[in-house]
């Protein structure tokens, strides 16, 4: 495989990862401020209160909670889309909200999000090969190298090369999600942020994507932050689960421990609602 | 005493093009009795949402719908919805058949408050004054489990959470006091707790409002609890149809078996092996069984021959050359 890490021109300290977590979130507090508008008064809404967690190399951590609890806000903050009110986020040893934007751009390719709706994640005017190769542009690969890497990625996500010239609208939901994964992997990321990656897919397709993500994780030594309300998915992919409610962490621990011995009644409620081993007689 | 409220006989939907036509749904036969819930399951692109649109004659003119959709309301004469004019079917859409589509917010007008929208829908469907419609709207908000109907009345769609928007859309679907409710993947945008609450609400409405429900869903955790019958669609063909409990215990079609075992394995937290070959190879074959490329019990006979119709002794109807035996 064409390696791109050398092209990233990272500072030496960024590569000292073996003993350190890939991602460390410290006392993160997030919220939204709404400015006064047409006679309405300005408002502040606190979403996440003082949460901390870390993701080690080759580890998958699931953030689980109901819709609106702030899971995606955490992802947005890690991606530097939403500035924290308080706290620090360290990615590859860098405090991402303290470093200048130019420096963040250097490590940003190592941090790749995969969102829920693959239809809106892909540019409708770009063919599949253009979309994937667009992600490699900043790596300054030669055309031959980029083409070789494209072929490897398509093979890795089990997409037929014949689909290269297709537009996103011509693909099924599962195929589009595979393209999004291939595009994310194009930059050899250290951390994937998977925000409800399966909620738009039917069961059989979802299982294929679970299998793909699992094998990618092992093969590429990836760390993942999985954001989901589906404990069944968390059970399949995550090493650890963090349960959020009302903006705070109410339960966290190894996946099996959370599922078999949850400490909070809300976690039990989630397990029950997810239908885990639940069937009328 | 339950009676067949809806009978669909040999429904077929074709996409008509200038040079050719393509069959998107075929051989669809089912019966829905009063107060029953029929769950339609299957892969994305299998024709589930298309079926809902075909039942309500909502497809554009380049789709040709053939077959019968017989609606019988109590003592009234049975009516074939497929052969009604646009004016005639509007009466059914307005008063007898409610519909709830997948994304609730896309069905709500963003510049009108939820209450205004529901009041207008009630006034139009039930032919009552706005003052009466206002009261009915408040009651409907309470019926669908919205805790503060008066506050919701003044709320705009963008101010609602996903679960609340789904309930407002449900209230709109109930504006005309329908006997039959068609629901298209109602819970795909909801978290698992909101999903469970919504399914409980539907179950409750079936009993209190005398509703019959036709539901397209991927939500296996809940259909197992509340569906009376299950229709499994694969590539536009109802590969298996029968009693929900029986199908769950003993699926006969390999695709139904694959779906249920996959879900049950996920429930147990065991690692699921994806069906092979992969999705991209599963394009439907032209004449033979569409599921053949992925079928674990496929035989040479399956590729060139359209699957044969079978009515099993337990009442299950399926299309398969080699159904799984008990």
XYZ file of C-alpha atoms in Angstrom:
607
model
C 0.000 0.000 0.000
C 1.181 3.521 -0.731
C 2.024 4.995 2.625
C 1.086 8.592 3.173
C 2.363 9.179 6.678
C 5.688 10.401 5.326
C 3.893 12.975 3.203
C 2.139 14.513 6.169
C 5.277 16.258 7.424
C 4.213 15.991 11.059
C 6.283 17.362 13.890
C 8.177 14.603 15.704
C 6.099 14.896 18.890
C 2.919 14.057 16.987
C 4.185 10.622 16.169
C 4.988 9.635 19.755
C 1.749 7.779 20.136
C 2.538 4.367 21.442
C 2.306 5.234 25.126
C -0.207 8.050 24.803
C -3.899 8.068 24.050
C -4.904 8.994 20.516
C -7.596 11.267 21.865
C -7.958 12.743 25.289
C -10.949 14.831 26.301
C -10.524 16.704 29.589
C -13.348 18.402 31.494
C -15.180 19.280 28.312
C -18.114 21.657 28.659
C -20.100 22.551 25.560
C -23.069 24.713 24.789
C -24.694 27.017 22.304
C -25.221 30.741 22.484
C -28.056 32.309 20.565
C -27.733 36.015 19.831
C -30.618 38.431 20.264
C -32.683 38.478 17.082
C -35.788 40.449 16.157
C -36.721 41.338 19.696
C -35.853 37.956 21.218
C -33.308 38.013 24.018
C -29.975 36.207 23.745
C -29.812 32.756 25.320
C -27.261 30.219 26.394
C -27.853 26.499 26.455
C -25.483 24.146 28.183
C -25.253 20.787 26.393
C -22.304 18.862 27.852
C -21.009 19.345 31.382
C -17.476 18.538 32.396
C -16.904 15.178 30.714
C -13.551 13.441 30.347
C -12.489 10.333 28.466
C -9.586 8.983 26.460
C -9.234 6.672 23.477
C -6.158 4.470 23.313
C -4.534 3.243 20.080
C -6.608 0.517 18.390
C -9.482 1.070 20.804
C -13.121 1.782 19.990
C -15.121 3.809 22.460
C -18.867 4.228 22.062
C -20.694 7.351 23.216
C -24.255 6.219 23.817
C -27.308 8.264 24.728
C -30.654 9.537 23.538
C -31.062 11.944 20.624
C -30.294 15.532 21.633
C -28.018 14.626 24.544
C -24.981 16.209 22.859
C -23.123 13.249 21.338
C -22.687 14.923 17.956
C -21.723 18.198 19.656
C -18.764 16.358 21.214
C -17.769 15.093 17.760
C -18.097 18.606 16.342
C -15.872 19.930 19.085
C -13.226 17.270 18.411
C -13.360 18.203 14.719
C -12.894 21.865 15.702
C -16.317 22.869 14.455
C -17.698 23.809 17.894
C -15.538 25.683 20.397
C -15.768 24.333 23.960
C -16.861 26.629 26.749
C -14.377 24.928 28.965
C -11.908 22.030 28.882
C -9.271 20.625 26.553
C -9.186 18.163 23.684
C -5.866 16.540 22.872
C -5.508 14.693 19.579
C -2.131 13.077 18.857
C -0.761 15.013 21.808
C -1.876 18.385 20.439
C -4.367 20.585 22.243
C -6.492 21.168 19.188
C -8.200 24.318 20.418
C -4.869 25.904 21.459
C -2.861 25.297 18.300
C -3.187 27.627 15.296
C -5.489 26.574 12.447
C -2.512 26.052 10.130
C -1.069 23.493 12.543
C -4.439 21.805 13.030
C -4.680 21.369 9.259
C -1.577 19.162 9.425
C -3.162 16.689 11.824
C -6.729 17.001 10.524
C -6.248 14.242 7.863
C -5.525 11.817 10.710
C -8.970 12.563 12.116
C -11.781 11.454 9.853
C -15.524 11.637 10.454
C -18.102 9.290 8.939
C -21.595 10.689 9.254
C -25.012 9.122 9.244
C -26.302 10.248 5.887
C -23.930 9.116 3.157
C -26.090 10.828 0.521
C -25.291 14.288 1.882
C -21.670 13.445 2.764
C -20.722 12.992 -0.894
C -20.546 15.728 -3.501
C -23.315 14.894 -6.005
C -21.250 16.417 -8.843
C -18.252 14.139 -8.262
C -17.893 10.564 -9.423
C -16.800 7.996 -6.864
C -13.134 7.995 -7.934
C -13.043 11.809 -7.908
C -14.563 11.870 -4.415
C -11.999 9.435 -3.010
C -9.034 10.992 -4.809
C -10.125 14.458 -3.693
C -9.365 13.329 -0.143
C -5.766 12.556 -1.153
C -5.126 15.890 -2.884
C -3.155 17.442 -0.050
C -0.872 14.378 0.101
C 0.691 15.379 -3.220
C 0.826 11.830 -4.541
C 1.690 11.290 -8.191
C -1.221 10.310 -10.417
C -0.006 6.713 -10.579
C 0.342 6.509 -6.786
C -3.097 8.025 -6.256
C -4.619 5.606 -8.745
C -2.925 2.667 -7.041
C -4.164 3.811 -3.661
C -7.683 4.279 -5.038
C -7.698 0.692 -6.293
C -6.438 -0.585 -2.942
C -9.107 1.341 -1.081
C -11.891 0.112 -3.344
C -10.691 -3.439 -2.823
C -10.492 -2.875 0.921
C -14.092 -1.671 1.190
C -15.235 -4.340 -1.294
C -16.506 -2.028 -3.996
C -16.330 -3.058 -7.625
C -13.882 -0.919 -9.662
C -16.661 -0.623 -12.266
C -18.487 1.701 -9.871
C -15.678 4.294 -10.094
C -17.391 6.318 -12.771
C -20.746 6.312 -11.033
C -22.236 9.290 -9.227
C -23.464 8.929 -5.614
C -27.125 8.961 -6.708
C -26.494 5.817 -8.763
C -25.399 3.798 -5.728
C -27.376 2.073 -2.996
C -27.155 3.337 0.605
C -24.709 0.571 1.554
C -22.473 1.249 -1.427
C -22.441 4.987 -0.664
C -21.479 4.292 2.936
C -18.582 2.142 1.663
C -17.427 5.064 -0.518
C -17.541 7.376 2.504
C -15.441 4.870 4.468
C -12.951 4.553 1.573
C -12.656 8.339 1.397
C -12.056 8.529 5.140
C -9.393 5.818 4.955
C -7.649 7.537 2.038
C -5.670 9.712 4.444
C -4.612 6.814 6.710
C -6.402 8.249 9.737
C -5.518 7.491 13.334
C -9.029 8.128 14.601
C -12.383 7.590 12.917
C -15.393 9.399 14.318
C -18.392 7.258 13.406
C -21.554 9.296 13.965
C -24.562 6.954 13.697
C -22.935 5.209 10.717
C -25.648 2.577 10.290
C -28.911 4.235 11.211
C -29.888 4.855 7.580
C -29.204 1.262 6.513
C -31.286 -1.881 6.570
C -30.230 -4.805 8.731
C -28.391 -6.918 6.157
C -26.457 -3.919 4.814
C -25.725 -2.739 8.361
C -24.168 -6.107 9.193
C -21.934 -5.870 6.110
C -20.745 -2.404 7.180
C -20.162 -3.619 10.770
C -18.011 -6.420 9.362
C -16.127 -3.964 7.159
C -15.468 -1.534 10.018
C -14.316 -4.348 12.256
C -11.838 -5.646 9.707
C -10.612 -2.106 8.875
C -9.992 -1.482 12.544
C -7.840 -4.566 12.914
C -6.046 -4.203 9.617
C -5.181 -0.520 9.902
C -4.779 -0.349 13.675
C -7.475 2.290 13.871
C -9.012 3.935 16.896
C -12.689 4.817 16.679
C -15.127 7.045 18.497
C -18.535 5.521 17.833
C -21.517 7.784 18.392
C -24.786 5.921 18.551
C -28.066 5.454 20.362
C -28.026 1.805 19.401
C -26.506 -0.376 22.094
C -26.663 -3.366 19.773
C -24.209 -1.633 17.435
C -22.028 -0.563 20.346
C -21.969 -4.184 21.477
C -20.669 -5.257 18.055
C -17.928 -2.661 17.671
C -16.942 -1.021 20.936
C -14.365 -2.016 23.551
C -15.752 0.506 26.013
C -19.085 2.274 26.375
C -19.764 5.717 27.829
C -23.435 6.450 28.536
C -24.539 10.082 28.513
C -27.673 11.539 30.015
C -28.579 15.192 30.542
C -25.102 16.254 29.465
C -23.122 14.149 31.933
C -21.579 10.677 31.966
C -23.797 8.366 33.987
C -22.161 5.041 33.212
C -18.908 3.928 31.634
C -16.815 0.815 31.414
C -15.925 -2.199 29.257
C -18.753 -3.131 26.862
C -19.582 -6.458 28.451
C -19.653 -4.976 31.914
C -22.022 -2.186 30.869
C -24.354 -4.613 29.109
C -24.392 -7.304 31.751
C -24.076 -5.211 34.868
C -25.174 -1.621 34.224
C -24.857 0.628 37.238
C -27.489 3.205 36.217
C -31.185 2.533 35.651
C -31.122 4.619 32.455
C -28.542 2.219 30.985
C -30.865 -0.660 31.844
C -33.671 1.225 30.113
C -31.500 1.640 27.000
C -30.620 -2.061 26.981
C -34.267 -2.990 27.278
C -35.378 -0.540 24.577
C -32.656 -1.764 22.210
C -34.323 -5.178 22.353
C -31.216 -6.991 23.493
C -32.446 -10.490 24.289
C -36.004 -9.229 24.381
C -38.714 -11.289 22.772
C -42.300 -12.045 23.648
C -42.955 -15.641 24.426
C -65.466 -9.206 14.972
C -62.568 -8.438 12.664
C -63.155 -8.285 8.919
C -60.753 -7.801 5.995
C -60.372 -4.040 5.774
C -57.830 -4.148 2.972
C -57.219 -6.865 0.410
C -54.465 -6.492 -2.150
C -54.708 -8.870 -5.082
C -51.961 -9.338 -7.676
C -50.642 -5.820 -7.323
C -47.963 -4.957 -9.821
C -46.061 -1.699 -10.267
C -44.120 -1.031 -13.442
C -41.918 1.870 -14.416
C -42.897 2.785 -17.950
C -40.176 4.182 -20.173
C -40.472 5.157 -23.823
C -38.395 2.200 -24.949
C -39.142 -0.365 -22.250
C -40.799 -1.031 -18.938
C -39.359 -2.318 -15.678
C -41.263 -4.245 -13.067
C -40.647 -2.794 -9.597
C -43.267 -4.685 -7.590
C -45.003 -7.877 -8.593
C -47.329 -10.574 -7.311
C -48.168 -8.591 -4.161
C -51.043 -10.302 -2.349
C -52.051 -9.743 1.255
C -55.037 -9.209 3.472
C -55.257 -6.861 6.426
C -58.035 -7.463 8.919
C -59.559 -4.805 11.112
C -57.289 -3.748 14.040
C -54.427 -5.905 12.787
C -50.874 -4.672 12.290
C -49.057 -5.862 9.203
C -45.312 -5.244 9.189
C -43.497 -5.024 5.870
C -39.789 -5.744 6.096
C -36.968 -6.108 3.604
C -33.922 -4.422 2.168
C -33.674 -0.779 1.204
C -34.738 -0.500 -2.410
C -36.917 -3.605 -2.137
C -40.130 -1.703 -2.908
C -41.568 -1.157 0.579
C -42.147 2.603 0.336
C -43.259 2.193 -3.266
C -45.975 -0.166 -2.058
C -47.377 2.489 0.310
C -47.476 5.039 -2.496
C -49.116 2.507 -4.813
C -51.818 1.764 -2.227
C -52.717 5.462 -2.083
C -52.288 6.077 -5.816
C -49.575 8.613 -5.104
C -47.235 7.451 -7.865
C -46.596 9.721 -10.861
C -48.124 8.810 -14.252
C -45.044 7.012 -15.591
C -45.658 4.276 -12.989
C -48.306 1.772 -14.053
C -50.158 0.124 -11.170
C -52.232 -2.961 -11.977
C -54.148 -5.339 -9.742
C -56.787 -4.738 -7.105
C -56.678 -2.814 -3.817
C -59.996 -3.661 -2.174
C -60.979 -1.454 0.763
C -64.014 -2.498 2.825
C -65.236 -0.280 5.619
C -67.785 -2.058 7.831
C -71.111 -2.232 6.079
C -70.044 -0.268 3.020
C -69.594 -1.906 -0.370
C -66.012 -2.974 -1.098
C -64.199 -0.446 -3.268
C -61.204 -1.039 -5.534
C -58.976 1.943 -4.752
C -56.824 1.294 -7.804
C -59.720 2.009 -10.132
C -60.995 5.191 -8.482
C -60.619 8.599 -10.072
C -58.374 11.192 -8.429
C -61.444 12.965 -7.026
C -62.881 9.750 -5.592
C -59.660 8.551 -3.961
C -59.175 11.954 -2.341
C -62.143 11.137 -0.098
C -60.331 8.017 1.100
C -57.039 9.857 1.555
C -58.822 12.537 3.551
C -61.131 10.512 5.797
C -60.405 6.803 5.743
C -56.694 6.234 5.206
C -54.032 8.130 7.140
C -50.392 8.105 6.115
C -47.217 8.819 8.032
C -44.023 9.114 6.035
C -40.467 8.472 7.133
C -39.206 11.979 7.861
C -41.816 13.786 9.935
C -40.307 17.231 9.472
C -40.489 17.005 5.699
C -44.255 16.535 6.034
C -44.760 19.622 8.202
C -44.994 23.168 6.914
C -42.050 25.065 8.495
C -43.804 28.452 8.505
C -47.032 27.396 10.224
C -47.358 26.407 13.856
C -48.099 22.727 14.502
C -51.529 23.616 15.884
C -52.519 25.672 12.859
C -51.541 22.839 10.545
C -53.501 20.285 12.512
C -56.508 22.577 12.943
C -56.653 23.192 9.179
C -56.304 19.472 8.446
C -59.077 18.589 10.906
C -61.389 21.330 9.595
C -60.836 20.131 6.030
C -61.083 16.386 6.678
C -64.005 16.425 9.117
C -65.773 19.473 7.630
C -66.092 21.262 10.961
C -65.616 24.912 11.964
C -62.170 26.211 12.959
C -63.349 26.581 16.563
C -64.354 22.905 16.712
C -61.214 21.901 14.826
C -59.133 23.778 17.402
C -60.607 21.669 20.229
C -60.218 18.439 18.251
C -56.589 19.348 17.480
C -55.820 19.814 21.186
C -57.402 16.415 21.916
C -55.415 14.793 19.119
C -52.146 16.185 20.493
C -53.061 14.640 23.845
C -54.055 11.350 22.153
C -50.623 10.983 20.545
C -48.957 11.472 23.908
C -47.816 15.095 23.687
C -47.862 16.282 27.272
C -48.713 19.967 26.838
C -51.113 20.205 23.897
C -51.666 23.943 24.278
C -47.932 24.626 24.165
C -47.406 22.274 21.204
C -50.249 24.048 19.385
C -48.147 27.228 19.203
C -44.849 25.484 18.484
C -43.190 25.545 15.057
C -41.793 22.324 13.537
C -38.130 23.381 13.915
C -38.641 23.640 17.686
C -39.596 19.981 18.027
C -37.351 17.035 18.848
C -37.450 14.030 16.497
C -39.839 12.098 18.717
C -42.183 15.068 19.147
C -42.178 15.794 15.411
C -43.110 12.156 14.782
C -46.063 12.484 17.178
C -47.232 15.726 15.553
C -47.065 14.020 12.150
C -49.055 11.129 13.602
C -51.698 13.557 14.897
C -51.931 14.974 11.358
C -52.355 11.464 9.957
C -55.220 10.932 12.395
C -56.933 14.243 11.496
C -59.612 12.564 9.392
C -60.313 9.732 11.880
C -58.946 7.089 9.496
C -59.655 3.381 9.901
C -56.404 2.446 8.193
C -53.007 3.951 8.935
C -50.097 3.488 6.532
C -46.744 4.116 8.188
C -43.394 4.247 6.403
C -40.413 3.510 8.662
C -41.709 5.598 11.559
C -38.816 5.008 13.898
C -35.711 5.075 11.726
C -34.836 8.628 12.857
C -35.555 7.981 16.549
C -33.365 6.697 19.347
C -34.245 3.334 20.841
C -36.203 4.714 23.800
C -38.280 7.078 21.629
C -38.715 4.140 19.239
C -40.134 1.901 21.935
C -42.456 4.700 23.161
C -43.718 5.320 19.640
C -44.456 1.645 19.076
C -46.322 1.482 22.394
C -48.358 4.482 21.260
C -49.272 2.790 17.957
C -50.257 -0.337 19.852
C -52.427 1.744 22.164
C -54.060 3.632 19.266
C -54.925 0.373 17.545
C -57.022 -0.601 20.503
C -58.494 2.759 21.530
C -59.068 4.277 18.074
C -59.957 1.028 16.275
C -57.015 1.490 13.913
C -55.673 -0.990 11.408
C -51.984 -0.472 10.686
C -49.799 -1.208 7.675
C -46.222 -0.498 8.724
C -42.995 -0.531 6.744
C -40.167 -0.950 9.202
C -36.618 -2.090 9.953
C -37.363 -2.183 13.647
C -37.155 -5.879 14.459
C -37.055 -5.283 18.207
C -40.617 -4.019 18.112
C -42.349 -5.763 15.220
C -41.797 -9.040 16.979
C -43.899 -7.660 19.803
C -46.824 -6.076 17.999
C -47.236 -7.332 14.422
C -49.931 -9.872 13.613
C -48.584 -10.590 10.133
C -45.319 -10.007 8.341
C -44.764 -9.443 4.631
C -41.156 -9.851 3.499
C -40.265 -7.987 0.311
C -37.115 -8.721 -1.621
C -36.370 -6.976 -4.932
C -40.052 -6.163 -5.423
C -41.374 -9.653 -4.748
C -43.210 -10.646 -1.539
C -40.985 -13.637 -0.906
C -42.813 -14.635 2.278
C -46.077 -13.630 3.938
C -47.738 -15.107 6.980
C -48.480 -15.029 10.667
C -45.819 -13.022 12.539
C -45.240 -15.495 15.350
C -44.958 -18.416 12.975
C -42.596 -16.551 10.647
C -40.438 -15.521 13.566
C -40.221 -19.074 14.903
C -39.920 -20.875 11.595
C -39.101 -18.773 8.545
C -39.363 -20.775 5.348
C -37.717 -18.442 2.849
C -33.903 -18.280 3.053
C -34.004 -14.465 2.982
C -36.424 -14.270 5.921
C -34.237 -16.782 7.711
C -31.171 -14.632 7.034
C -32.905 -11.502 8.370
C -34.193 -13.105 11.563
C -31.052 -15.041 12.394
C -28.944 -11.928 11.778
C -31.113 -9.945 14.170
C -31.179 -12.692 16.785
C -27.395 -13.027 16.611
C -27.044 -9.279 17.088
C -29.408 -9.452 20.060
C -27.171 -12.008 21.714
C -24.137 -9.832 21.074
C -22.462 -12.483 18.975
C -20.352 -11.633 15.946
C -22.407 -11.677 12.782
C -20.920 -12.893 9.543
C -22.296 -10.874 6.627
C -24.211 -12.717 3.943
C -22.154 -13.403 0.885
C -21.642 -12.384 -1.803
C -21.463 -8.719 -0.955
C -24.187 -6.215 -1.637
C -22.738 -4.963 -4.889
C -23.097 -8.414 -6.406
C -26.691 -8.789 -5.420
C -28.256 -7.050 -8.387
C -31.397 -8.884 -9.242
C -31.098 -11.422 -11.993
C -33.337 -10.832 -14.964
C -35.572 -13.916 -15.004
C -34.715 -16.166 -12.110
C -34.848 -15.721 -8.364
C -33.444 -12.324 -7.324
C -32.123 -13.776 -4.094
C -30.243 -16.612 -5.819
C -26.806 -14.880 -5.843
C -26.932 -14.586 -2.043
C -28.950 -17.650 -1.161
C -27.193 -20.221 1.056
C -29.318 -23.102 -0.355
C -29.274 -22.007 -3.994
C -29.368 -24.652 -6.731
C -28.821 -24.396 -10.480
C -32.571 -24.427 -11.045
C -32.954 -21.090 -9.185
C -30.952 -18.896 -11.576
C -32.995 -19.219 -14.762
C -36.450 -19.868 -13.262
C -38.773 -17.409 -11.548
C -39.461 -18.685 -7.997
C -42.571 -20.802 -7.765
C -45.519 -19.758 -5.602
C -46.183 -22.050 -2.655
C -48.962 -22.088 -0.093
C -47.755 -24.081 2.887
C -50.053 -26.010 5.238
C -49.426 -23.441 8.002
C -50.900 -20.708 5.761
C -47.579 -19.124 4.839
C -47.343 -17.923 1.252
C -43.931 -17.786 -0.306
C -42.010 -17.594 -3.533
C -39.150 -20.050 -3.409
C -38.084 -23.170 -5.283
C -36.561 -24.740 -2.207
C -38.138 -23.444 1.019
C -36.482 -24.324 4.288
C -38.257 -27.183 6.003
C -39.035 -27.183 9.778
